[in-house]
PDB file of C-alpha atoms in Angstrom:
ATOM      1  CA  UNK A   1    -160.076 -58.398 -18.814  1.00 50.00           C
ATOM      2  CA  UNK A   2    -162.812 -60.193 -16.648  1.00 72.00           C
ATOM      3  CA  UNK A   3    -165.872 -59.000 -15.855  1.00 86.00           C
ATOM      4  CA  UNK A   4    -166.610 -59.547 -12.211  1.00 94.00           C
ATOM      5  CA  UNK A   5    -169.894 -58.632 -10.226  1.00 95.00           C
ATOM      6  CA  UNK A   6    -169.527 -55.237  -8.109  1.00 95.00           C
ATOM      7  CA  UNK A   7    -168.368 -56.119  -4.439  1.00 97.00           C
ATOM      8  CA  UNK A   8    -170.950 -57.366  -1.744  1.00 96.00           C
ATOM      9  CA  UNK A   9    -168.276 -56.400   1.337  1.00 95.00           C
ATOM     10  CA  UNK A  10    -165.470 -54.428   1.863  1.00 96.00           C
ATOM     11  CA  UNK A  11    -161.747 -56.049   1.254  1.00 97.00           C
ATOM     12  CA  UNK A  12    -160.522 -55.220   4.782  1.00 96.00           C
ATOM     13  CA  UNK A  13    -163.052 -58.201   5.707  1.00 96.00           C
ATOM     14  CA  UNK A  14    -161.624 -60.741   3.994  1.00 97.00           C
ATOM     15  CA  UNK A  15    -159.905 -62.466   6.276  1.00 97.00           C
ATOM     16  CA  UNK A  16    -160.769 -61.773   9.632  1.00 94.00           C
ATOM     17  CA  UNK A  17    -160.702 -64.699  12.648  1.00 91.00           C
ATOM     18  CA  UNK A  18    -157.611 -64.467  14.280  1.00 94.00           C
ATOM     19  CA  UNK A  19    -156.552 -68.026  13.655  1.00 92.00           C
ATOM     20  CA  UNK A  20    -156.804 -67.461   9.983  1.00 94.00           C
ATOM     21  CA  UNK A  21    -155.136 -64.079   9.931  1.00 97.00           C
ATOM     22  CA  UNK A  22    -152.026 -66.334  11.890  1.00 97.00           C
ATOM     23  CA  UNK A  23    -152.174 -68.592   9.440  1.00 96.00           C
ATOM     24  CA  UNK A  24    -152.066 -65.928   6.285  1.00 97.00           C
ATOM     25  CA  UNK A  25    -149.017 -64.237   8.050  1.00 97.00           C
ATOM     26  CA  UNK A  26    -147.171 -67.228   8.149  1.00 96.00           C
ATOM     27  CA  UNK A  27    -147.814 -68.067   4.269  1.00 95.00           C
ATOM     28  CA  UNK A  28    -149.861 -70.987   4.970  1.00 95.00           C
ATOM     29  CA  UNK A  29    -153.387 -69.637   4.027  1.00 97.00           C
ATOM     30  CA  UNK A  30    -153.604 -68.313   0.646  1.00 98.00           C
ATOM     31  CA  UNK A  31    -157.224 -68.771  -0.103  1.00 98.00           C
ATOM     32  CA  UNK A  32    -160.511 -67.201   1.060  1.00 97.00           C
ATOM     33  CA  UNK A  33    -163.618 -68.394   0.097  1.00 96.00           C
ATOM     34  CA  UNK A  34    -166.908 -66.181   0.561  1.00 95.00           C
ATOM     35  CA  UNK A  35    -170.234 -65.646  -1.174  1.00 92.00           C
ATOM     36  CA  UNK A  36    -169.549 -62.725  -2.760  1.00 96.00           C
ATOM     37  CA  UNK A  37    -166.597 -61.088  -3.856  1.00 98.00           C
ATOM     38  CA  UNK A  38    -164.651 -59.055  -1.550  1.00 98.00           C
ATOM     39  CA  UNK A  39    -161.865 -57.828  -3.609  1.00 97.00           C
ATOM     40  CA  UNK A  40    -160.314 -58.015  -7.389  1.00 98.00           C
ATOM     41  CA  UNK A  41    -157.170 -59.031  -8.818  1.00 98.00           C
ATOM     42  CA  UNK A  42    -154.075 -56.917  -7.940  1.00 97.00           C
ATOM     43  CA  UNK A  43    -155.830 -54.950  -4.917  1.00 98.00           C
ATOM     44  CA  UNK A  44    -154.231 -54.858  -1.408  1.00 98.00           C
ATOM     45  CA  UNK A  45    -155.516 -55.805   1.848  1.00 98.00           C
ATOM     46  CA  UNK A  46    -153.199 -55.665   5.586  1.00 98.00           C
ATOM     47  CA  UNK A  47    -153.317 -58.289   8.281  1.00 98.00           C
ATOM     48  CA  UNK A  48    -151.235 -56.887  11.278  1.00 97.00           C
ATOM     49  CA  UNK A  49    -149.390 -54.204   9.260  1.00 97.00           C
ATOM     50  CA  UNK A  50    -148.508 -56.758   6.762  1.00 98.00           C
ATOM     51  CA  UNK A  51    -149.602 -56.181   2.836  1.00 98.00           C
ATOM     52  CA  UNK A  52    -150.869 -58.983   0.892  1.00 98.00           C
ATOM     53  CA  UNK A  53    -152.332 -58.732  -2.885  1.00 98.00           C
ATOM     54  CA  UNK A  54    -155.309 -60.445  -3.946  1.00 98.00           C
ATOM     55  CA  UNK A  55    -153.777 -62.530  -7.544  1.00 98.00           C
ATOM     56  CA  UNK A  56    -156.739 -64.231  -8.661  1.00 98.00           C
ATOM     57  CA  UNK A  57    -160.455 -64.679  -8.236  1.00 98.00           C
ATOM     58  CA  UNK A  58    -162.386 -66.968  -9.592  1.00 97.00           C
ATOM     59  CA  UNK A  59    -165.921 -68.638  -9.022  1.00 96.00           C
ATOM     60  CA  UNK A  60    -166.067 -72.326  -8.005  1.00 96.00           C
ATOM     61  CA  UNK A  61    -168.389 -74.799  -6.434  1.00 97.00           C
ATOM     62  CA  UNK A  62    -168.116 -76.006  -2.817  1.00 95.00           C
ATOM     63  CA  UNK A  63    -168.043 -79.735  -4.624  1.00 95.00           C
ATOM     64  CA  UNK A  64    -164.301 -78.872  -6.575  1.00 96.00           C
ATOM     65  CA  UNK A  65    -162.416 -78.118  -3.477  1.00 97.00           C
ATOM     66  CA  UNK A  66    -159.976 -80.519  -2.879  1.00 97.00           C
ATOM     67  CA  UNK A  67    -157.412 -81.344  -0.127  1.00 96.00           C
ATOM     68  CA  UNK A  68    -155.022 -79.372  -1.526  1.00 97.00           C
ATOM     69  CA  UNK A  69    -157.993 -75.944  -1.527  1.00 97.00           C
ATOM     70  CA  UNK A  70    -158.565 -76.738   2.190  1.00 97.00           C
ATOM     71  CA  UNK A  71    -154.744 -76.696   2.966  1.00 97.00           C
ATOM     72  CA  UNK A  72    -154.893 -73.095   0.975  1.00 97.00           C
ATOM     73  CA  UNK A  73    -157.472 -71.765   3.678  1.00 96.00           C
ATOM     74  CA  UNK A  74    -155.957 -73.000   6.312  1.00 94.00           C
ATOM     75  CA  UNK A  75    -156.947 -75.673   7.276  1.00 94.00           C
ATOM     76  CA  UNK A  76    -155.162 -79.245   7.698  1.00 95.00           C
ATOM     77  CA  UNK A  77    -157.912 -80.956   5.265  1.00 96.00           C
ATOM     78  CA  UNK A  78    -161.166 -81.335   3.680  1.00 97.00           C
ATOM     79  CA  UNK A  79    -163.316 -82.789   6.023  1.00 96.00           C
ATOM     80  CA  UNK A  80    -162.046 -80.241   8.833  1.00 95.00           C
ATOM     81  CA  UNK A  81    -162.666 -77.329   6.535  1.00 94.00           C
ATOM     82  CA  UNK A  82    -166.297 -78.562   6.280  1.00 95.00           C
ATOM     83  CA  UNK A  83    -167.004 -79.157  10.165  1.00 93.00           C
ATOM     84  CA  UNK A  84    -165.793 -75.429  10.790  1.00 90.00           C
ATOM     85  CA  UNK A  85    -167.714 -74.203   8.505  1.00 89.00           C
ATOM     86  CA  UNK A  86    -170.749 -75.694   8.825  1.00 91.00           C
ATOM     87  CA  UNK A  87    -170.075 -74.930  13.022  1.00 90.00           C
ATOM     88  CA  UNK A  88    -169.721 -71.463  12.191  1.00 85.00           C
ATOM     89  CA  UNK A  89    -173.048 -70.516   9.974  1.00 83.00           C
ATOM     90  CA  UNK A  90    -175.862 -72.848  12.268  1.00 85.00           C
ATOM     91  CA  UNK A  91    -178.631 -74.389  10.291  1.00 87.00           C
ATOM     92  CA  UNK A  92    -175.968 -74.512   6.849  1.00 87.00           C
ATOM     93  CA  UNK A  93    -175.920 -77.788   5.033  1.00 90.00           C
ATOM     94  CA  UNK A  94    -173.196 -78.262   2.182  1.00 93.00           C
ATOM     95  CA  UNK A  95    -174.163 -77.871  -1.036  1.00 93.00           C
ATOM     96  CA  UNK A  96    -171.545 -79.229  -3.396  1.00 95.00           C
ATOM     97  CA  UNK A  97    -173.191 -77.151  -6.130  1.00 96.00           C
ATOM     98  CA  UNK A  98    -173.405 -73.727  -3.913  1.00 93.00           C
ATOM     99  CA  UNK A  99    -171.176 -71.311  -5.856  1.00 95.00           C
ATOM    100  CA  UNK A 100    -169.009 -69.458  -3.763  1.00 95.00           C
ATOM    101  CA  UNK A 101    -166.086 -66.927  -4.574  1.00 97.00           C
ATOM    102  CA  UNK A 102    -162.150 -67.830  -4.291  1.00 98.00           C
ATOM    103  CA  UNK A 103    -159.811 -65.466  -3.442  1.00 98.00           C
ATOM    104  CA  UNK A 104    -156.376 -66.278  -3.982  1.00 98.00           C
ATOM    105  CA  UNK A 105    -153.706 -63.677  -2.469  1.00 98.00           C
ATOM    106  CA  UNK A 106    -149.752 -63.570  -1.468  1.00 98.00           C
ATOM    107  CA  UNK A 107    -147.800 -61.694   1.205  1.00 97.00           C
ATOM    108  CA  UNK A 108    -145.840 -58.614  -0.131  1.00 96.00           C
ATOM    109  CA  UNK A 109    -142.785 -59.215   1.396  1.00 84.00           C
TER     110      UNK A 109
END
């Protein structure tokens, strides 16, 4: 069993911007990223009256995500990941080495 750090936010909050709750609906985001940890392995979160588990969650630097990651947010790539980002928390520089928290998660269908 893995020991993770008590929660720094409520799961409910996990994904939250309307574009990104679109995209988890239709199956194309299956990643969130955050600071702290927002929810464990085999809890349940709803977007829109639809359930969705949290399968995995694991700690990763900003400087391993790949393409591939990005797509997993949402997002059509890397670089565009980044911009939004950065756009979204002003005065933020990317710090490959910043540690941040990946939560992976499927619909219950």
């Amino acid at each position: 069993m893995n020991n993770y750090p008590e929660k720094t936010c409520q799961i409910d909050r996990l994904v939250c911007h309307p574009k990104l709750v679109a995209a988890a609906l239709s199956g194309q985001k299956t990643q969130q990223r955050r600071n702290g940890v927002y929810g464990y392995p085999g809890e349940t979160f709803e977007l829109e009256g639809t359930t969705f588990t949290v399968t995995a969650l694991e700690q990763q630097s900003l400087g391993d995500m790949t393409d591939a990651d990005a797509k997993a947010e949402g997002y059509p790539n890397l670089d565009a990941y980044k911009e939004l980002i950065l756009r979204m928390h002003a005065g933020m520089t990317w710090n490959n080495d910043s540690q941040v928290w990946v939560h992976f998660f499927k619909r219950n269908d």
